[in-house]
Amino acid sequence: MSGVPIYPSVDHTAHRTLVTGGAGFVGSHLVEHLLAQGDEVIVLDDLSTGSARNLAGAADNPRLQMIHGSILNTKTVGQAMESCDRVFHLAAAVGVKLIVEQPLRGLRINIHGTENVLTAAIERQASVLLVSTSEVYGKNTADRLREDSDRILGDPLLSRWTYAGAKGIDEAFAKAYCDQEGLDVAIVRLFNTVGPRQTGRYGMVFPNLVGQALRGHPLTVFGDGHQTRCFSAVEDVVPAMVRIERDPRARGQAYNLGGAREISILDLAHEIIRTLDSRSEIELIPYDQAYAPGFEDMRRRVPDNTKANDLVGYEPQTSLTTTILRVAADLLARERLASDAMPLAGSFRGVL
Ligand SMILES: NC(=O)c1ccc[n+]([C@@H]2O[C@H](COP(=O)([O-])OP(=O)(O)OC[C@H]3O[C@@H](n4cnc5c(N)ncnc54)[C@H](O)[C@@H]3O)[C@@H](O)[C@H]2O)c1
């Protein structure tokens, strides 16, 4: 069994679909899913955090076209969208580390780039699925975050909040274009989506901890480790994104797509060590050492997935153990960690 999920093909009207950010982690899984459903797919990606290697499995598919370019270039966006009837907009500056280090770049891509995509879609009468984030809820630690829950954001002068700020503006743009100019748009808010091909380079906790466990290095957990998240598997999230995009009732609406199980980062680190039979230990790193002085993290982020469940039957199925094993197999295969990896446990050998 390989670490790459296989998506079943379903009865479906074929589209000509633009996927911005299609060479990224979530985007590449989405592209494979759309190709399996018979779509012609155009990927627009500047390969800043994504990689052509993520689409290597589909590279020979004659229904896939790859455009290397930026959503900041209106001409490129217009050309990429030529004769497309729908757009999945995923291109964005992502990752806390990248955002904290380069806030201006992030603001430009995440606000101006998104508006370019939305206006091009109106001109071509294409529908849009805007991919947003649970970060928009900020520091709201409610037991279950509903789509209409309040946003609680920190000081706008802290670069840490610019990602949440920009994605919130994106959603507001989408809604305003829908209400005032007739754009057919739906929004999904992803909550810590994880799986094969996600890179740890820009501060993503899941692949970082799995990589450290494979190498036998200490697992670096920021803060006290008691902050919690609900990780969702990319193979659960991607089909739900496509079903939401297709559903006319989703027009002008936002949907949470998150995991079912709340887990602290400390417990996640322990679970990764156990699952991979790693000898690694856990090291707590203060936030101001990990990022910058004054860095604020969300203590808790728990989605209420009811709205997506009611609309398209979204229900997370994949266990955390399965995801840990898939991510580990992918890291070993892609980054050639095998040479210095820990001896593999029986259960882990099975996924390679
Ligand atoms: N993975 C998650 O947990 C998560 C959570 C919430 C929201 N999201 C959203 O999902 C989307 C995909 O994120 P991901 O996790 O796959 O990250 P990713 O970095 O793998 O994907 C982003 C892609 O956008 C491309 N890109 C960046 N700037 C661009 C530009 N100016 N022009 C064209 N392409 C550009 C990158 O090269 C990359 O391929 C993003 O919009 C992100 O905000 C992801």
GROMACS .gro file of C-alpha atoms and ligand atoms in nm:
model
  396
    1MET     CA    1   0.000   0.000   0.000
    2SER     CA    2   0.140   0.342  -0.086
    3GLY     CA    3   0.090   0.653   0.127
    4VAL     CA    4  -0.110   0.823  -0.148
    5PRO     CA    5  -0.488   0.792  -0.118
    6ILE     CA    6  -0.682   0.659  -0.415
    7TYR     CA    7  -1.004   0.843  -0.490
    8PRO     CA    8  -1.294   0.644  -0.633
    9SER     CA    9  -1.440   0.786  -0.948
   10VAL     CA   10  -1.808   0.883  -0.929
   11ASP     CA   11  -2.077   0.980  -1.177
   12HIS     CA   12  -2.020   1.343  -1.242
   13THR     CA   13  -2.048   1.605  -1.515
   14ALA     CA   14  -1.697   1.679  -1.640
   15HIS     CA   15  -1.581   2.036  -1.596
   16ARG     CA   16  -1.292   2.245  -1.713
   17THR     CA   17  -1.157   2.343  -1.373
   18LEU     CA   18  -0.888   2.587  -1.265
   19VAL     CA   19  -0.708   2.499  -0.942
   20THR     CA   20  -0.494   2.785  -0.811
   21GLY     CA   21  -0.226   2.649  -0.580
   22GLY     CA   22  -0.278   2.307  -0.740
   23ALA     CA   23   0.087   2.208  -0.692
   24GLY     CA   24   0.059   2.250  -0.316
   25PHE     CA   25  -0.031   1.997  -0.050
   26VAL     CA   26  -0.413   2.016  -0.052
   27GLY     CA   27  -0.422   2.135  -0.415
   28SER     CA   28  -0.238   1.832  -0.553
   29HIS     CA   29  -0.479   1.590  -0.382
   30LEU     CA   30  -0.770   1.793  -0.518
   31VAL     CA   31  -0.625   1.784  -0.871
   32GLU     CA   32  -0.594   1.404  -0.858
   33HIS     CA   33  -0.953   1.380  -0.735
   34LEU     CA   34  -1.086   1.604  -1.014
   35LEU     CA   35  -0.890   1.416  -1.282
   36ALA     CA   36  -1.033   1.088  -1.149
   37GLN     CA   37  -1.380   1.240  -1.195
   38GLY     CA   38  -1.308   1.321  -1.560
   39ASP     CA   39  -1.238   1.696  -1.536
   40GLU     CA   40  -0.992   1.885  -1.749
   41VAL     CA   41  -0.774   2.056  -1.492
   42ILE     CA   42  -0.559   2.367  -1.524
   43VAL     CA   43  -0.319   2.432  -1.239
   44LEU     CA   44  -0.193   2.785  -1.175
   45ASP     CA   45   0.090   2.786  -0.924
   46ASP     CA   46   0.407   2.991  -0.872
   47LEU     CA   47   0.573   2.693  -0.699
   48SER     CA   48   0.673   2.911  -0.401
   49THR     CA   49   0.568   2.654  -0.141
   50GLY     CA   50   0.426   2.393  -0.379
   51SER     CA   51   0.621   2.165  -0.609
   52ALA     CA   52   0.572   2.007  -0.952
   53ARG     CA   53   0.678   1.683  -0.779
   54ASN     CA   54   0.344   1.686  -0.594
   55LEU     CA   55   0.173   1.628  -0.929
   56ALA     CA   56   0.424   1.374  -1.061
   57GLY     CA   57   0.163   1.096  -1.045
   58ALA     CA   58  -0.065   1.291  -1.281
   59ALA     CA   59   0.201   1.451  -1.502
   60ASP     CA   60   0.126   1.223  -1.800
   61ASN     CA   61  -0.248   1.282  -1.786
   62PRO     CA   62  -0.348   1.467  -2.107
   63ARG     CA   63  -0.633   1.637  -1.915
   64LEU     CA   64  -0.386   1.818  -1.685
   65GLN     CA   65  -0.226   2.147  -1.780
   66MET     CA   66   0.023   2.324  -1.558
   67ILE     CA   67   0.080   2.702  -1.569
   68HIS     CA   68   0.375   2.837  -1.375
   69GLY     CA   69   0.270   3.186  -1.270
   70SER     CA   70   0.133   3.407  -0.996
   71ILE     CA   71  -0.222   3.502  -0.901
   72LEU     CA   72  -0.080   3.853  -0.857
   73ASN     CA   73  -0.055   3.878  -1.237
   74THR     CA   74  -0.405   3.961  -1.366
   75LYS     CA   75  -0.318   3.869  -1.726
   76THR     CA   76  -0.193   3.525  -1.620
   77VAL     CA   77  -0.502   3.469  -1.407
   78GLY     CA   78  -0.729   3.567  -1.698
   79GLN     CA   79  -0.548   3.334  -1.938
   80ALA     CA   80  -0.550   3.044  -1.690
   81MET     CA   81  -0.924   3.084  -1.646
   82GLU     CA   82  -0.994   3.092  -2.021
   83SER     CA   83  -1.294   2.864  -2.091
   84CYS     CA   84  -1.295   2.728  -1.735
   85ASP     CA   85  -1.639   2.694  -1.580
   86ARG     CA   86  -1.518   2.669  -1.221
   87VAL     CA   87  -1.225   2.761  -0.998
   88PHE     CA   88  -1.096   2.613  -0.675
   89HIS     CA   89  -0.892   2.893  -0.524
   90LEU     CA   90  -0.619   2.757  -0.296
   91ALA     CA   91  -0.314   2.965  -0.391
   92ALA     CA   92  -0.205   3.154  -0.082
   93ALA     CA   93   0.092   3.244   0.132
   94VAL     CA   94   0.051   2.990   0.414
   95GLY     CA   95   0.236   2.874   0.723
   96VAL     CA   96   0.277   3.076   1.041
   97LYS     CA   97   0.655   3.093   0.999
   98LEU     CA   98   0.631   3.235   0.646
   99ILE     CA   99   0.362   3.484   0.745
  100VAL     CA  100   0.554   3.610   1.049
  101GLU     CA  101   0.873   3.648   0.846
  102GLN     CA  102   0.719   3.803   0.531
  103PRO     CA  103   0.389   3.972   0.624
  104LEU     CA  104   0.385   4.210   0.325
  105ARG     CA  105   0.420   3.929   0.073
  106GLY     CA  106   0.145   3.735   0.252
  107LEU     CA  107  -0.093   4.031   0.255
  108ARG     CA  108  -0.041   4.100  -0.115
  109ILE     CA  109  -0.093   3.741  -0.226
  110ASN     CA  110  -0.378   3.669   0.012
  111ILE     CA  111  -0.573   3.989  -0.055
  112HIS     CA  112  -0.480   4.125  -0.402
  113GLY     CA  113  -0.423   3.778  -0.549
  114THR     CA  114  -0.761   3.656  -0.427
  115GLU     CA  115  -0.942   3.960  -0.563
  116ASN     CA  116  -0.777   3.898  -0.902
  117VAL     CA  117  -0.915   3.543  -0.901
  118LEU     CA  118  -1.264   3.653  -0.796
  119THR     CA  119  -1.291   3.930  -1.059
  120ALA     CA  120  -1.163   3.702  -1.336
  121ALA     CA  121  -1.426   3.445  -1.233
  122ILE     CA  122  -1.704   3.704  -1.261
  123GLU     CA  123  -1.585   3.807  -1.608
  124ARG     CA  124  -1.589   3.446  -1.724
  125GLN     CA  125  -1.901   3.347  -1.529
  126ALA     CA  126  -1.709   3.071  -1.356
  127SER     CA  127  -1.811   2.946  -1.012
  128VAL     CA  128  -1.559   2.963  -0.727
  129LEU     CA  129  -1.475   2.758  -0.420
  130LEU     CA  130  -1.272   2.986  -0.195
  131VAL     CA  131  -1.050   2.792   0.045
  132SER     CA  132  -1.027   2.974   0.376
  133THR     CA  133  -0.909   2.873   0.720
  134SER     CA  134  -1.006   2.815   1.082
  135GLU     CA  135  -0.754   3.090   1.161
  136VAL     CA  136  -1.033   3.338   1.090
  137TYR     CA  137  -1.182   3.246   1.431
  138GLY     CA  138  -0.859   3.363   1.595
  139LYS     CA  139  -0.850   3.315   1.971
  140ASN     CA  140  -1.212   3.204   2.008
  141THR     CA  141  -1.184   2.884   2.217
  142ALA     CA  142  -1.556   2.798   2.205
  143ASP     CA  143  -1.642   2.436   2.259
  144ARG     CA  144  -1.752   2.402   1.895
  145LEU     CA  145  -1.681   2.681   1.647
  146ARG     CA  146  -1.979   2.735   1.422
  147GLU     CA  147  -1.953   2.923   1.095
  148ASP     CA  148  -2.124   3.226   1.252
  149SER     CA  149  -1.907   3.224   1.567
  150ASP     CA  150  -1.734   3.548   1.662
  151ARG     CA  151  -1.382   3.620   1.551
  152ILE     CA  152  -1.138   3.714   1.829
  153LEU     CA  153  -0.818   3.848   1.676
  154GLY     CA  154  -0.513   4.005   1.837
  155ASP     CA  155  -0.339   4.335   1.762
  156PRO     CA  156  -0.347   4.400   1.384
  157LEU     CA  157   0.009   4.531   1.411
  158LEU     CA  158   0.131   4.183   1.506
  159SER     CA  159   0.226   4.012   1.179
  160ARG     CA  160   0.102   3.684   1.325
  161TRP     CA  161  -0.257   3.801   1.271
  162THR     CA  162  -0.217   3.913   0.909
  163TYR     CA  163  -0.303   3.567   0.771
  164ALA     CA  164  -0.632   3.556   0.965
  165GLY     CA  165  -0.698   3.918   0.871
  166ALA     CA  166  -0.635   3.862   0.500
  167LYS     CA  167  -0.838   3.540   0.481
  168GLY     CA  168  -1.126   3.719   0.657
  169ILE     CA  169  -1.108   3.996   0.394
  170ASP     CA  170  -1.107   3.728   0.121
  171GLU     CA  171  -1.429   3.585   0.258
  172ALA     CA  172  -1.584   3.931   0.281
  173PHE     CA  173  -1.481   4.001  -0.081
  174ALA     CA  174  -1.634   3.671  -0.193
  175LYS     CA  175  -1.961   3.743  -0.016
  176ALA     CA  176  -1.978   4.100  -0.148
  177TYR     CA  177  -1.908   3.985  -0.507
  178CYS     CA  178  -2.176   3.721  -0.462
  179ASP     CA  179  -2.438   3.964  -0.328
  180GLN     CA  180  -2.358   4.264  -0.549
  181GLU     CA  181  -2.223   4.115  -0.872
  182GLY     CA  182  -2.376   3.768  -0.881
  183LEU     CA  183  -2.058   3.565  -0.829
  184ASP     CA  184  -2.138   3.197  -0.770
  185VAL     CA  185  -1.907   3.133  -0.476
  186ALA     CA  186  -1.889   2.904  -0.174
  187ILE     CA  187  -1.631   2.911   0.106
  188VAL     CA  188  -1.471   2.629   0.305
  189ARG     CA  189  -1.270   2.682   0.623
  190LEU     CA  190  -1.009   2.410   0.668
  191PHE     CA  191  -0.898   2.314   1.021
  192ASN     CA  192  -0.542   2.174   1.027
  193THR     CA  193  -0.569   1.950   0.724
  194VAL     CA  194  -0.290   1.691   0.724
  195GLY     CA  195  -0.163   1.410   0.506
  196PRO     CA  196   0.105   1.305   0.258
  197ARG     CA  197   0.291   1.588   0.076
  198GLN     CA  198   0.242   1.850   0.346
  199THR     CA  199   0.579   2.006   0.409
  200GLY     CA  200   0.709   2.103   0.752
  201ARG     CA  201   0.930   2.375   0.605
  202TYR     CA  202   0.696   2.661   0.691
  203GLY     CA  203   0.612   2.561   1.047
  204MET     CA  204   0.343   2.292   0.997
  205VAL     CA  205   0.342   2.091   1.315
  206PHE     CA  206   0.229   1.749   1.190
  207PRO     CA  207   0.496   1.672   0.926
  208ASN     CA  208   0.761   1.833   1.147
  209LEU     CA  209   0.687   1.604   1.443
  210VAL     CA  210   0.661   1.294   1.223
  211GLY     CA  211   0.993   1.379   1.052
  212GLN     CA  212   1.164   1.431   1.388
  213ALA     CA  213   1.030   1.098   1.518
  214LEU     CA  214   1.157   0.916   1.207
  215ARG     CA  215   1.504   1.064   1.250
  216GLY     CA  216   1.514   0.992   1.624
  217HIS     CA  217   1.548   1.365   1.694
  218PRO     CA  218   1.363   1.535   1.981
  219LEU     CA  219   1.004   1.628   1.891
  220THR     CA  220   0.989   2.007   1.934
  221VAL     CA  221   0.659   2.109   2.090
  222PHE     CA  222   0.597   2.485   2.119
  223GLY     CA  223   0.469   2.643   2.441
  224ASP     CA  224   0.342   2.406   2.711
  225GLY     CA  225   0.200   2.164   2.452
  226HIS     CA  226  -0.150   2.176   2.602
  227GLN     CA  227  -0.290   2.376   2.308
  228THR     CA  228  -0.535   2.154   2.119
  229ARG     CA  229  -0.629   2.103   1.754
  230CYS     CA  230  -0.862   1.877   1.553
  231PHE     CA  231  -0.657   1.740   1.264
  232SER     CA  232  -0.847   1.638   0.951
  233ALA     CA  233  -0.718   1.403   0.684
  234VAL     CA  234  -0.681   1.544   0.334
  235GLU     CA  235  -0.857   1.241   0.183
  236ASP     CA  236  -1.168   1.322   0.393
  237VAL     CA  237  -1.161   1.694   0.318
  238VAL     CA  238  -1.103   1.695  -0.061
  239PRO     CA  239  -1.419   1.507  -0.169
  240ALA     CA  240  -1.626   1.728   0.064
  241MET     CA  241  -1.478   2.040  -0.099
  242VAL     CA  242  -1.588   1.917  -0.440
  243ARG     CA  243  -1.938   1.823  -0.323
  244ILE     CA  244  -1.981   2.166  -0.158
  245GLU     CA  245  -1.866   2.345  -0.475
  246ARG     CA  246  -2.125   2.153  -0.675
  247ASP     CA  247  -2.418   2.218  -0.441
  248PRO     CA  248  -2.626   2.526  -0.535
  249ARG     CA  249  -2.739   2.562  -0.172
  250ALA     CA  250  -2.377   2.649  -0.079
  251ARG     CA  251  -2.379   2.974  -0.275
  252GLY     CA  252  -2.268   3.263  -0.054
  253GLN     CA  253  -2.215   3.030   0.242
  254ALA     CA  254  -1.912   2.920   0.449
  255TYR     CA  255  -1.852   2.564   0.575
  256ASN     CA  256  -1.614   2.430   0.839
  257LEU     CA  257  -1.419   2.120   0.737
  258GLY     CA  258  -1.233   1.990   1.041
  259GLY     CA  259  -1.140   1.674   1.228
  260ALA     CA  260  -1.356   1.498   1.485
  261ARG     CA  261  -1.097   1.437   1.756
  262GLU     CA  262  -0.952   1.713   1.977
  263ILE     CA  263  -0.593   1.640   2.078
  264SER     CA  264  -0.322   1.844   2.249
  265ILE     CA  265   0.005   1.887   2.062
  266LEU     CA  266   0.182   1.711   2.351
  267ASP     CA  267  -0.047   1.408   2.316
  268LEU     CA  268   0.000   1.418   1.940
  269ALA     CA  269   0.377   1.403   1.990
  270HIS     CA  270   0.338   1.102   2.223
  271GLU     CA  271   0.103   0.931   1.973
  272ILE     CA  272   0.351   0.984   1.689
  273ILE     CA  273   0.638   0.840   1.895
  274ARG     CA  274   0.424   0.537   1.991
  275THR     CA  275   0.291   0.476   1.640
  276LEU     CA  276   0.636   0.491   1.480
  277ASP     CA  277   0.815   0.306   1.764
  278SER     CA  278   1.054   0.601   1.781
  279ARG     CA  279   1.314   0.649   2.056
  280SER     CA  280   1.273   1.027   2.031
  281GLU     CA  281   1.203   1.243   2.332
  282ILE     CA  282   0.990   1.555   2.354
  283GLU     CA  283   1.139   1.902   2.394
  284LEU     CA  284   0.925   2.203   2.489
  285ILE     CA  285   1.028   2.524   2.310
  286PRO     CA  286   0.896   2.865   2.427
  287TYR     CA  287   0.696   3.049   2.160
  288ASP     CA  288   0.921   3.355   2.160
  289GLN     CA  289   1.210   3.125   2.076
  290ALA     CA  290   1.013   2.938   1.809
  291TYR     CA  291   0.870   3.248   1.640
  292ALA     CA  292   0.911   3.601   1.778
  293PRO     CA  293   0.869   3.777   2.113
  294GLY     CA  294   0.499   3.830   2.191
  295PHE     CA  295   0.381   3.544   1.964
  296GLU     CA  296   0.025   3.437   2.046
  297ASP     CA  297  -0.107   3.089   1.975
  298MET     CA  298  -0.462   2.959   1.979
  299ARG     CA  299  -0.514   2.748   2.291
  300ARG     CA  300  -0.792   2.551   2.132
  301ARG     CA  301  -0.964   2.517   1.797
  302VAL     CA  302  -1.260   2.279   1.772
  303PRO     CA  303  -1.489   2.282   1.469
  304ASP     CA  304  -1.859   2.224   1.454
  305ASN     CA  305  -1.887   2.031   1.126
  306THR     CA  306  -2.267   2.007   1.137
  307LYS     CA  307  -2.329   2.249   0.849
  308ALA     CA  308  -2.106   2.055   0.604
  309ASN     CA  309  -2.247   1.728   0.735
  310ASP     CA  310  -2.605   1.845   0.672
  311LEU     CA  311  -2.520   1.970   0.321
  312VAL     CA  312  -2.294   1.699   0.179
  313GLY     CA  313  -2.268   1.433   0.453
  314TYR     CA  314  -1.915   1.536   0.554
  315GLU     CA  315  -1.789   1.308   0.830
  316PRO     CA  316  -1.418   1.261   0.904
  317GLN     CA  317  -1.334   0.890   0.868
  318THR     CA  318  -0.956   0.858   0.875
  319SER     CA  319  -0.794   0.786   1.213
  320LEU     CA  320  -0.497   0.982   1.342
  321THR     CA  321  -0.290   0.662   1.346
  322THR     CA  322  -0.356   0.603   0.978
  323THR     CA  323  -0.258   0.960   0.897
  324ILE     CA  324   0.063   0.938   1.100
  325LEU     CA  325   0.157   0.621   0.909
  326ARG     CA  326   0.073   0.774   0.571
  327VAL     CA  327   0.267   1.092   0.642
  328ALA     CA  328   0.566   0.891   0.765
  329ALA     CA  329   0.562   0.669   0.456
  330ASP     CA  330   0.542   0.976   0.234
  331LEU     CA  331   0.830   1.153   0.413
  332LEU     CA  332   1.046   0.844   0.383
  333ALA     CA  333   0.965   0.801   0.017
  334ARG     CA  334   1.000   1.167  -0.079
  335GLU     CA  335   1.279   1.299   0.134
  336ARG     CA  336   1.492   0.986   0.138
  337LEU     CA  337   1.493   0.977   0.512
  338ALA     CA  338   1.521   0.601   0.500
  339SER     CA  339   1.898   0.594   0.537
  340ASP     CA  340   1.903   0.756   0.882
  341ALA     CA  341   1.554   0.662   0.996
  342MET     CA  342   1.472   0.466   1.308
  343PRO     CA  343   1.428   0.089   1.267
  344LEU     CA  344   1.064   0.056   1.165
  345ALA     CA  345   0.801  -0.118   1.373
  346GLY     CA  346   0.596  -0.403   1.229
  347SER     CA  347   0.281  -0.198   1.182
  348PHE     CA  348   0.476   0.080   1.013
  349ARG     CA  349   0.658  -0.154   0.772
  350GLY     CA  350   0.313  -0.252   0.644
  351VAL     CA  351   0.245   0.085   0.484
  352LEU     CA  352   0.564   0.102   0.282
  353LIG     N1  353  -0.325   2.267   0.520
  353LIG     C1  354  -0.401   2.324   0.610
  353LIG     O1  355  -0.409   2.280   0.724
  353LIG     C2  356  -0.486   2.444   0.577
  353LIG     C3  357  -0.566   2.496   0.679
  353LIG     C4  358  -0.644   2.605   0.651
  353LIG     C5  359  -0.646   2.659   0.525
  353LIG     N2  360  -0.567   2.610   0.428
  353LIG     C6  361  -0.571   2.674   0.296
  353LIG     O2  362  -0.563   2.574   0.195
  353LIG     C7  363  -0.495   2.627   0.082
  353LIG     C8  364  -0.383   2.532   0.042
  353LIG     O3  365  -0.290   2.524   0.150
  353LIG     P1  366  -0.183   2.406   0.162
  353LIG     O4  367  -0.182   2.362   0.302
  353LIG     O5  368  -0.203   2.308   0.054
  353LIG     O6  369  -0.047   2.490   0.142
  353LIG     P2  370   0.057   2.486   0.022
  353LIG     O7  371   0.162   2.587   0.055
  353LIG     O8  372   0.103   2.348  -0.003
  353LIG     O9  373  -0.031   2.536  -0.100
  353LIG     C9  374  -0.036   2.670  -0.144
  353LIG    C10  375  -0.001   2.671  -0.291
  353LIG    O10  376  -0.018   2.803  -0.342
  353LIG    C11  377   0.095   2.832  -0.425
  353LIG     N3  378   0.110   2.978  -0.428
  353LIG    C12  379   0.150   3.061  -0.327
  353LIG     N4  380   0.151   3.189  -0.370
  353LIG    C13  381   0.111   3.188  -0.499
  353LIG    C14  382   0.090   3.288  -0.598
  353LIG     N5  383   0.115   3.418  -0.571
  353LIG     N6  384   0.048   3.250  -0.719
  353LIG    C15  385   0.024   3.120  -0.749
  353LIG     N7  386   0.040   3.020  -0.659
  353LIG    C16  387   0.084   3.054  -0.537
  353LIG    C17  388   0.212   2.762  -0.359
  353LIG    O11  389   0.322   2.739  -0.444
  353LIG    C18  390   0.145   2.631  -0.317
  353LIG    O12  391   0.150   2.535  -0.419
  353LIG    C19  392  -0.448   2.767   0.120
  353LIG    O13  393  -0.538   2.863   0.069
  353LIG    C20  394  -0.455   2.767   0.272
  353LIG    O14  395  -0.478   2.895   0.324
  353LIG    C21  396  -0.484   2.502   0.450
   0.00000   0.00000   0.00000
